[in-house]
Tab-separated table of C-alpha atoms in Angstrom:
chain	number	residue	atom	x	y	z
A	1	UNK	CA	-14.140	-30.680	8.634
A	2	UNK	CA	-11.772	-29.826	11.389
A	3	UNK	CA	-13.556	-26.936	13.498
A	4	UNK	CA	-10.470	-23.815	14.520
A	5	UNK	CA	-9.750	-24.155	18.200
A	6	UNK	CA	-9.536	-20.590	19.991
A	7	UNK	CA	-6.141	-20.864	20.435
A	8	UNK	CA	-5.121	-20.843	17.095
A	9	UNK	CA	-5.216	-17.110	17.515
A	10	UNK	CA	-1.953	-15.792	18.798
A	11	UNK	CA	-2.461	-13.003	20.915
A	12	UNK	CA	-0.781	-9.596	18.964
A	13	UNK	CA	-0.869	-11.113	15.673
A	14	UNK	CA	-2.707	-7.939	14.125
A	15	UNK	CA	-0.694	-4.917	14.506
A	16	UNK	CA	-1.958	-1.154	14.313
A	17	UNK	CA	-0.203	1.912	13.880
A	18	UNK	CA	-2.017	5.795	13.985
A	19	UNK	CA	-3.585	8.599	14.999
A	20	UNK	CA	-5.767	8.068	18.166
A	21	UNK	CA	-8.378	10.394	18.432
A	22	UNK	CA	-11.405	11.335	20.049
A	23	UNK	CA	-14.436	11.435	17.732
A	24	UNK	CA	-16.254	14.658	18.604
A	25	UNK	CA	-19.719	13.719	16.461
A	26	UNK	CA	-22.883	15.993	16.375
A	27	UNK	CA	-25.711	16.019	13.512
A	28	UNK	CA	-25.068	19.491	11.814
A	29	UNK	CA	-26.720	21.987	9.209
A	30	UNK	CA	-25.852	23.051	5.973
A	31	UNK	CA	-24.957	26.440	7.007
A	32	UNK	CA	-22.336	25.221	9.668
A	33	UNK	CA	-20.638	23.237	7.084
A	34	UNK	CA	-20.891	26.626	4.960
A	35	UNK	CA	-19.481	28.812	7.706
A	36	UNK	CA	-16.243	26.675	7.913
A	37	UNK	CA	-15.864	25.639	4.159
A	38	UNK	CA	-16.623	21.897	4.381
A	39	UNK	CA	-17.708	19.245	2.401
A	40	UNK	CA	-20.793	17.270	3.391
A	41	UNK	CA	-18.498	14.062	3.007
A	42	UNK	CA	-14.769	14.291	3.235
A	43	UNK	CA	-11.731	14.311	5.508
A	44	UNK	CA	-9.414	16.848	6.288
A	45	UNK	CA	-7.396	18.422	9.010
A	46	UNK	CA	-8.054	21.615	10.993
A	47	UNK	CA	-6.640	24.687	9.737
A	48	UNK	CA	-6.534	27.886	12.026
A	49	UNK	CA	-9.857	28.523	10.340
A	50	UNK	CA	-11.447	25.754	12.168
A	51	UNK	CA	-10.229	25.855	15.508
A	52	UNK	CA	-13.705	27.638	16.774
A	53	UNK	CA	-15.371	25.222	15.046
A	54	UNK	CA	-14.417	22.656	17.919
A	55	UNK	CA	-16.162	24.856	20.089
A	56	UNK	CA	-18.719	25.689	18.075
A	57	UNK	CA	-19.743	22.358	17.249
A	58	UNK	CA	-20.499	21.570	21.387
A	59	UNK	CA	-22.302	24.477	22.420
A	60	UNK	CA	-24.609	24.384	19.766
A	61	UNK	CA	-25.070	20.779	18.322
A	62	UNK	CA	-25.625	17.599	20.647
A	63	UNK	CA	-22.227	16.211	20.392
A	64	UNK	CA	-21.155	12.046	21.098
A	65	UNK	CA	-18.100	11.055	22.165
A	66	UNK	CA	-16.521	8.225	20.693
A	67	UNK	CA	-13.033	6.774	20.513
A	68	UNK	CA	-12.210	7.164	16.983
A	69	UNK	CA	-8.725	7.933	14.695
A	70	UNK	CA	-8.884	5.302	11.550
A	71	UNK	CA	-6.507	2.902	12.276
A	72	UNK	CA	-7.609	2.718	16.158
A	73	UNK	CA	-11.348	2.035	14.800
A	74	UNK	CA	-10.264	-1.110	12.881
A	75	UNK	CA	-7.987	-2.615	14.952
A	76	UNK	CA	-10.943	-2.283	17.640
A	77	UNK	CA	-13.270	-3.548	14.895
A	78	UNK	CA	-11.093	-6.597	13.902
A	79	UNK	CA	-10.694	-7.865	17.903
A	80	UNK	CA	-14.468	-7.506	18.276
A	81	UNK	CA	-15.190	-9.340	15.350
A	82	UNK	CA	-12.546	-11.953	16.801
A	83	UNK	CA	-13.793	-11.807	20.276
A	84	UNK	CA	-11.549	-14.513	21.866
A	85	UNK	CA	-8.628	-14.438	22.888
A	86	UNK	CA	-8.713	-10.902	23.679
A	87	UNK	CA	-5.947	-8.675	22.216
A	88	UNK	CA	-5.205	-10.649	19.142
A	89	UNK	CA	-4.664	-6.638	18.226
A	90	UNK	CA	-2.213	-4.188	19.073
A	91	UNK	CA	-2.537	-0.542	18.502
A	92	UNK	CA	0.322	1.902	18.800
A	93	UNK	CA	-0.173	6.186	18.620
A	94	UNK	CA	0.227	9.027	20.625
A	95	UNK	CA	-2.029	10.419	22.937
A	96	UNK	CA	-1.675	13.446	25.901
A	97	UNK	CA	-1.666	12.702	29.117
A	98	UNK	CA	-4.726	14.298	29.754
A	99	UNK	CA	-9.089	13.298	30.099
A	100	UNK	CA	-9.407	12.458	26.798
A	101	UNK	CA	-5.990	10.270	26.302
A	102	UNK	CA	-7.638	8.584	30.073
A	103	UNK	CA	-11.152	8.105	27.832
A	104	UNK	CA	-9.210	6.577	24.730
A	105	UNK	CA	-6.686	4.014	26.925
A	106	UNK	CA	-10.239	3.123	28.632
A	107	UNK	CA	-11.960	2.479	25.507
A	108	UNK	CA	-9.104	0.264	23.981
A	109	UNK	CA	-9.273	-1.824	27.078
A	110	UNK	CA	-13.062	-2.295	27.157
A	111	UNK	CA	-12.634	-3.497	23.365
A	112	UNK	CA	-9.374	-5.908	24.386
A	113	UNK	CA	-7.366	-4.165	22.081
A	114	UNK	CA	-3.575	-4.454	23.374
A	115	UNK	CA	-3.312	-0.683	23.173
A	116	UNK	CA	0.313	0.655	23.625
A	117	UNK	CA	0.592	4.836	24.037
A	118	UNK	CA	3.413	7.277	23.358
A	119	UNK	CA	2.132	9.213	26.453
A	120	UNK	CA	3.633	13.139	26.351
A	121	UNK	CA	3.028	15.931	27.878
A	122	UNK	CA	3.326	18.598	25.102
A	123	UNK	CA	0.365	18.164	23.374
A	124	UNK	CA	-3.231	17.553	24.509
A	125	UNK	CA	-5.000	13.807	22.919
A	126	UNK	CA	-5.892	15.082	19.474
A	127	UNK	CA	-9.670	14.639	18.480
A	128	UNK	CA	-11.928	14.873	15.338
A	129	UNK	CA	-14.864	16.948	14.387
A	130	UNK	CA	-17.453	14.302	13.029
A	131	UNK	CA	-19.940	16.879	11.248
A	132	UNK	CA	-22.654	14.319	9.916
A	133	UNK	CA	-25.562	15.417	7.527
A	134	UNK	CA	-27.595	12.507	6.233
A	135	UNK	CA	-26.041	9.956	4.967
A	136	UNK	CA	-22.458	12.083	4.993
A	137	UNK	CA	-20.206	12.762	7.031
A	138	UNK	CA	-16.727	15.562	7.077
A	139	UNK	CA	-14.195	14.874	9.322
A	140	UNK	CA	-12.121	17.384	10.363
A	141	UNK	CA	-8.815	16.182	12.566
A	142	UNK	CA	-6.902	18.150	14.918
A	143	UNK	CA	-4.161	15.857	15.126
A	144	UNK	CA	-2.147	17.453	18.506
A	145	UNK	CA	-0.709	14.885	20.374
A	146	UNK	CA	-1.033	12.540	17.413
A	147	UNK	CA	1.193	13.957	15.458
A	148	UNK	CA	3.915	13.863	18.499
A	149	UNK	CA	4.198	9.802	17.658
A	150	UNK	CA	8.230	9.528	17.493
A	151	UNK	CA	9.969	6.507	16.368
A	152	UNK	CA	12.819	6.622	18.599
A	153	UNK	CA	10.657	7.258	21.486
A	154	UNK	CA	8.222	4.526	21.326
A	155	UNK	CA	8.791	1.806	18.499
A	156	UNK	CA	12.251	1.467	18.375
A	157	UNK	CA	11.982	0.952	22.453
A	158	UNK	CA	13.034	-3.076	22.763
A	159	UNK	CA	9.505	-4.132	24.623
A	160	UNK	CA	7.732	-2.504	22.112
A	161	UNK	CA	9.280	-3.650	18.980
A	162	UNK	CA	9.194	-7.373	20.000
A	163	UNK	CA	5.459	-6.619	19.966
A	164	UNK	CA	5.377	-5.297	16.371
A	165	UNK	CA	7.684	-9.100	15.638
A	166	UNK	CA	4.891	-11.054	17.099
A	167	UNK	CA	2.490	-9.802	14.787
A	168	UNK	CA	2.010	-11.668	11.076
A	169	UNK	CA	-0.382	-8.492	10.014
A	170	UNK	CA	0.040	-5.104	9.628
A	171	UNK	CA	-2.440	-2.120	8.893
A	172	UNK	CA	-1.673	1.808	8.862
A	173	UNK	CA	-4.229	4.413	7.848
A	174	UNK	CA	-2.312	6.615	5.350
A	175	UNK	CA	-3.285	9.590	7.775
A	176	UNK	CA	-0.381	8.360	9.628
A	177	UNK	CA	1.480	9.321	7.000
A	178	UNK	CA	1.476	12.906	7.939
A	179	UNK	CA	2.961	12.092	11.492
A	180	UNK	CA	5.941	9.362	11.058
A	181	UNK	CA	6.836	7.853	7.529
A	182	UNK	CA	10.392	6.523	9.389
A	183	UNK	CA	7.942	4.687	11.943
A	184	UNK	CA	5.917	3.615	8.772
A	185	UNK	CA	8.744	2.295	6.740
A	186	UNK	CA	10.427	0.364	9.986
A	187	UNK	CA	7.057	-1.484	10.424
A	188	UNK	CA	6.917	-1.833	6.435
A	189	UNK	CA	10.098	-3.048	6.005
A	190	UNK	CA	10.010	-5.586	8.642
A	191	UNK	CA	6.593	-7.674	7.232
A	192	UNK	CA	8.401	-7.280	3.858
A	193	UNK	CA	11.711	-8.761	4.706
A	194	UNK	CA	9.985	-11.411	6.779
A	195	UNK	CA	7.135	-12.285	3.715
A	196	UNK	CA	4.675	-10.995	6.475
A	197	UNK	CA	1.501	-8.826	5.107
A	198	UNK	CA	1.589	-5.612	5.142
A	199	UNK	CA	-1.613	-3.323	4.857
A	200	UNK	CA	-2.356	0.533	3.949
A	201	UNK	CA	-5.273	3.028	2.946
A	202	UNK	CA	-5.449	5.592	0.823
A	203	UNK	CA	-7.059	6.908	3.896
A	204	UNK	CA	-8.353	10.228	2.191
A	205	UNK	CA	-8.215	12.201	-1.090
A	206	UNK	CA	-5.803	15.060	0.502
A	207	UNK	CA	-3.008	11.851	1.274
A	208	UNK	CA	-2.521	11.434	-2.078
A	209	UNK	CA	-2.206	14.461	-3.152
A	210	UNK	CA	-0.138	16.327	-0.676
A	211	UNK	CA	1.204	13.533	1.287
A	212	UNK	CA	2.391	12.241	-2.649
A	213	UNK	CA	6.100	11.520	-2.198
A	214	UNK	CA	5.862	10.100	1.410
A	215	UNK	CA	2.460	7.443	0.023
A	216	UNK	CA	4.984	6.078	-2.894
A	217	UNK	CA	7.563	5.743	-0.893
A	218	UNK	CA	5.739	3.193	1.306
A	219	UNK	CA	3.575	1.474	-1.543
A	220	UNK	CA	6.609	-0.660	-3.008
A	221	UNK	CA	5.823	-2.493	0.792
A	222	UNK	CA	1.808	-2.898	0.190
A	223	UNK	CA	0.446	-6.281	0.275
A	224	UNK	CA	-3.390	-5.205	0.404
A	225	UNK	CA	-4.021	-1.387	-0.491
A	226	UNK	CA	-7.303	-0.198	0.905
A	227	UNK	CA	-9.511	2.905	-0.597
A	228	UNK	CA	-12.779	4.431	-1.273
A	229	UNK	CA	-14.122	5.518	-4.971
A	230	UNK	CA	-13.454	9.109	-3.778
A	231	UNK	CA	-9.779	8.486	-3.263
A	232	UNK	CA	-9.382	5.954	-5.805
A	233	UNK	CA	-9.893	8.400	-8.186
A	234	UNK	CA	-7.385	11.163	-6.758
A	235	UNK	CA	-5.039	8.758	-6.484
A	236	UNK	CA	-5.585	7.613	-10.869
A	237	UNK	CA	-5.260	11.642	-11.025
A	238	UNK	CA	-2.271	12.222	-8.945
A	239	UNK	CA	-0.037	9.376	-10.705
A	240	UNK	CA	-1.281	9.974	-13.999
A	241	UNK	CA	-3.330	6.886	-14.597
A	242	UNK	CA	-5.376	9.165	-16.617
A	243	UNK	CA	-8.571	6.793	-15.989
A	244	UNK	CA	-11.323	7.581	-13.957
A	245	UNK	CA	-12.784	3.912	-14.021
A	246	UNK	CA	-12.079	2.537	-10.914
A	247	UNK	CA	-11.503	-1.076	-11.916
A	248	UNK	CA	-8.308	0.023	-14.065
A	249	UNK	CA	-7.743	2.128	-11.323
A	250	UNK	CA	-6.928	-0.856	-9.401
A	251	UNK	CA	-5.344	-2.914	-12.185
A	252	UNK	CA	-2.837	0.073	-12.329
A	253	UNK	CA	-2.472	-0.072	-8.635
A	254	UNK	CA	-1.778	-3.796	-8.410
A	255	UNK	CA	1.100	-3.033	-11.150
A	256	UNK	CA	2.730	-0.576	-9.254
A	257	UNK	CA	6.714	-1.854	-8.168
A	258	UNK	CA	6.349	-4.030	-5.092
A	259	UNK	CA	9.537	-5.175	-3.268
A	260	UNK	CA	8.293	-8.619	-2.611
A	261	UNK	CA	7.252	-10.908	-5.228
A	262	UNK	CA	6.592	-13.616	-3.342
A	263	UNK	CA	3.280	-12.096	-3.033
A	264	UNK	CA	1.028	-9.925	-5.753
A	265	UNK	CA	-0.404	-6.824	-4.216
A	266	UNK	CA	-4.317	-7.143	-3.542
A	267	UNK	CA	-5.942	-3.545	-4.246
A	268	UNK	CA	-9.654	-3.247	-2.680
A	269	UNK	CA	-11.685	-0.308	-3.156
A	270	UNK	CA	-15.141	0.510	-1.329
A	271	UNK	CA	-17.809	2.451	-3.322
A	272	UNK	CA	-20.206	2.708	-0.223
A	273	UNK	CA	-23.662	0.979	-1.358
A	274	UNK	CA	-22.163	-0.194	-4.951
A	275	UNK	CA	-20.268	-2.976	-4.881
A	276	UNK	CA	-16.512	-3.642	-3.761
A	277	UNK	CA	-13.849	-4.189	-6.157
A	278	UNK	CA	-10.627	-6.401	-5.467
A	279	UNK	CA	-7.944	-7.326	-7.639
A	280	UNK	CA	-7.158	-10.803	-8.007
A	281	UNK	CA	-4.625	-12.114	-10.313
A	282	UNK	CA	-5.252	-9.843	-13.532
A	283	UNK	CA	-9.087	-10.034	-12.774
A	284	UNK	CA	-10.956	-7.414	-10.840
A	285	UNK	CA	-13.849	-8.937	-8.943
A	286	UNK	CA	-16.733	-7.201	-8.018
A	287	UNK	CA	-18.624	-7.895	-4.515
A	288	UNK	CA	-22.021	-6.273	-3.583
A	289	UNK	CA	-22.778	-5.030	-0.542
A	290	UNK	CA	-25.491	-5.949	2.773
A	291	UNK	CA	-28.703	-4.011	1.607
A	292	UNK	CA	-29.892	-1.963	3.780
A	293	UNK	CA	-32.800	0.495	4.334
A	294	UNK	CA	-32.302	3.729	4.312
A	295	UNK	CA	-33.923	4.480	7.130
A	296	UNK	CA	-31.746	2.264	9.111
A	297	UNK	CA	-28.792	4.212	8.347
A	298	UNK	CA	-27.950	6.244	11.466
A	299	UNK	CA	-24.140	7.635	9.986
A	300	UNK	CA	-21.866	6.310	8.282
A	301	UNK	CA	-19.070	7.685	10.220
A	302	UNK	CA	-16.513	4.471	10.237
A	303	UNK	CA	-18.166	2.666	7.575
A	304	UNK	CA	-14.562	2.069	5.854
A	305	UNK	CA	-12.842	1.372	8.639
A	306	UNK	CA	-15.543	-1.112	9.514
A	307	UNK	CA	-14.874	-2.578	6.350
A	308	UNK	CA	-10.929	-3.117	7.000
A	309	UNK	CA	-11.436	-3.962	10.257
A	310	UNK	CA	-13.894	-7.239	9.239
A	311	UNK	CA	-11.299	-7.740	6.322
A	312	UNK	CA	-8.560	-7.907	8.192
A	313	UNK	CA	-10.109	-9.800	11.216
A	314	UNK	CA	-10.200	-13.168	8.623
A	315	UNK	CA	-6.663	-12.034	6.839
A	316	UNK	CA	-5.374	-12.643	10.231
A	317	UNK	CA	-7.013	-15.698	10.181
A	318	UNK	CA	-5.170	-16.940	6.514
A	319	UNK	CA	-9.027	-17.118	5.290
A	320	UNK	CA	-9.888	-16.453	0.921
A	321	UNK	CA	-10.103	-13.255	0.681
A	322	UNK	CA	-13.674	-13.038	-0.484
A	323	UNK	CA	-14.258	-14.239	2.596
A	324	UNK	CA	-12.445	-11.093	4.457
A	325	UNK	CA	-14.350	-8.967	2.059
A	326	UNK	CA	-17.707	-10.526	2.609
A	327	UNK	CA	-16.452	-9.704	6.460
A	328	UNK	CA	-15.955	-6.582	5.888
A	329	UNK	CA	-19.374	-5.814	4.686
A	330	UNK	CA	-20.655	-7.135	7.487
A	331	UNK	CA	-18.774	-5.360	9.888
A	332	UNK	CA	-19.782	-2.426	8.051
A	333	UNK	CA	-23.217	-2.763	7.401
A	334	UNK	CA	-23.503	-2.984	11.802
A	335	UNK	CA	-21.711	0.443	12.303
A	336	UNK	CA	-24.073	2.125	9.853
A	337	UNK	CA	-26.786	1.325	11.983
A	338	UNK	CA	-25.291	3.128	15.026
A	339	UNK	CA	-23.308	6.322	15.984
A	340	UNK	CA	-20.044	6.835	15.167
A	341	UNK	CA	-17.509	3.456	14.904
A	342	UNK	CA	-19.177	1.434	17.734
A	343	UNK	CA	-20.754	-1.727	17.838
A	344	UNK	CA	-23.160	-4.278	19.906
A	345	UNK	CA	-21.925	-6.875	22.287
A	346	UNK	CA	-20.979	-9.861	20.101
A	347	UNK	CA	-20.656	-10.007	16.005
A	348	UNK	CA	-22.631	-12.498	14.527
A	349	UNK	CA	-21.265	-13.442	11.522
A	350	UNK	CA	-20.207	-17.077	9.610
């Protein structure tokens, strides 16, 4: 068997679009989830009702910083899972020109992620409440500078556009649906026209159902549509599947209209320790997970986008895709172990 050289790997080959954030993540009680009306495991962004809770959460919880925002995470994920060359990955988003926005463009470069920033002054680098109980955790976003991404002003710009050409994959978070659907659809359009893979997530239940119109209008462009069983099923609700099971959940998905046919869509859901589901052909597949103890489980905080970015690390690579999944699983199974979406030195998986 011929063994891969390293430089098969052309650098910006995996491109990332989103919301950059800064993981605020403290080990809460019940009653603080209580006081501010949140879930034990869910994502959402901050009302005017939670904007103390950013203070809250600091003075009276021991709070991590991490570099976070769901896209960011796996395209870090997918380059350390890589390793060499370094940035095989580009990430685009907006940040503030500000400490935190310094912390995030210092964290991309310590995980060789080509990281390219819509730097503006108006709003401060946006960050995200990571509120973890147990085994859950509710995320609440305060976008701010994040949702200042304009298309004109960064990825129509010549430099950065020939970086978005170079790339042969393509993964958005569906959060980033809130900020820039035009910026969405460019990027969409392009891996479409040019039979080039193009990747999205369901993200979170509220995407699909207030963030309806803007999701289908980028789905006819999905090559691989990730989820979890939690938005899998608000998704069946919101377009009528009327089936909560998720495997014809993702049969219906797969059917959905899809602009190129020279490839069928792949639909993979996560059900966190029950086994992942992918479409393949008219078949849905079923894949179980790492086992792991329980008491090994630090958070699960970036457990998905773990999972995408392992999956996407061997896409990029033209591997079987049960071979990105069983990378994803992987990748996952390793952030579980630790706080919030970081990792050790050096994967070490075959």
């Amino acid at each position: 068997s011929t063994t891969v050289t390293e430089s098969s790997f052309v650098p910006n080959s995996l491109f990332g679009m989103g919301n950059p954030l800064l993981d605020i993540s403290a080990v809460v009680d019940k009653d603080f989830l209580e006081k501010y009306g949140l879930k034990p495991n869910d994502q959402i962004l901050a009302e005017d009702k939670h904007k103390a809770l950013f203070d809250e959460i600091v003075k009276k919880f021991k709070v991590e910083y991490h570099a976070g925002g769901a896209t960011q995470n796996s395209i870090k994920i997918a380059q350390w899972m890589i390793q060499d060359p370094h940035k095989v990955c580009t990430f685009f988003g907006c940040i503030g020109e500000d400490k935190f926005g310094e912390i995030l463009k210092q964290k991309s470069e310590e995980a060789h992620v080509d990281a390219y920033y819509y730097e503006q002054t108006e709003e401060p680098t946006g960050t995200c409440a990571a509120c973890i109980t147990g085994d859950n955790r509710s995320l609440v976003a305060n976008l701010a500078a994040a949702n200042c991404y304009k298309k004109d002003k960064h990825l129509d710009l010549k430099e950065n556009w020939k970086l978005v050409e170079k790339a042969k994959v393509y993964y958005i978070a569906g959060f980033f649906l809130t900020v820039s659907l035009e910026s969405i659809l460019k990027v969409a359009k392009h891996a479409s026209e040019n039979n080039k893979l193009f990747t999205l997530n369901l993200s979170a239940p509220f995407i699909s159902q207030f963030f309806k119109d803007a999701l289908m209008e980028v789905m006819p462009y999905v090559d691989v549509l990730f989820g979890n069983e939690t938005e899998a099923a608000t998704f069946s609700k919101e377009q009528g599947f009327q089936t909560e099971d998720i495997e014809e959940i993702a049969k219906k998905a797969e059917a959905l209209p899809k602009v190129n046919k020279k490839r069928p869509r792949i639909v993979v859901f996560t059900q966190g320790k029950d086994g992942t589901i992918m479409t393949k052909g008219d078949k849905v597949e079923t894949f179980p997970v790492l086992k792991i103890d329980q008491k090994d489980i630090v958070d699960t905080n970036g457990a998905g986008d773990a999972f995408v970015g392992g999956f996407l690390s061997e896409l990029v690579q033209d591997k079987e895709l049960e071979q990105c999944v069983k990378a994803g699983h992987y990748a996952a199974n390793i952030i579980i172990r630790r706080a919030g979406c970081t990792f050790p030195e050096k994967p070490d998986f075959h």
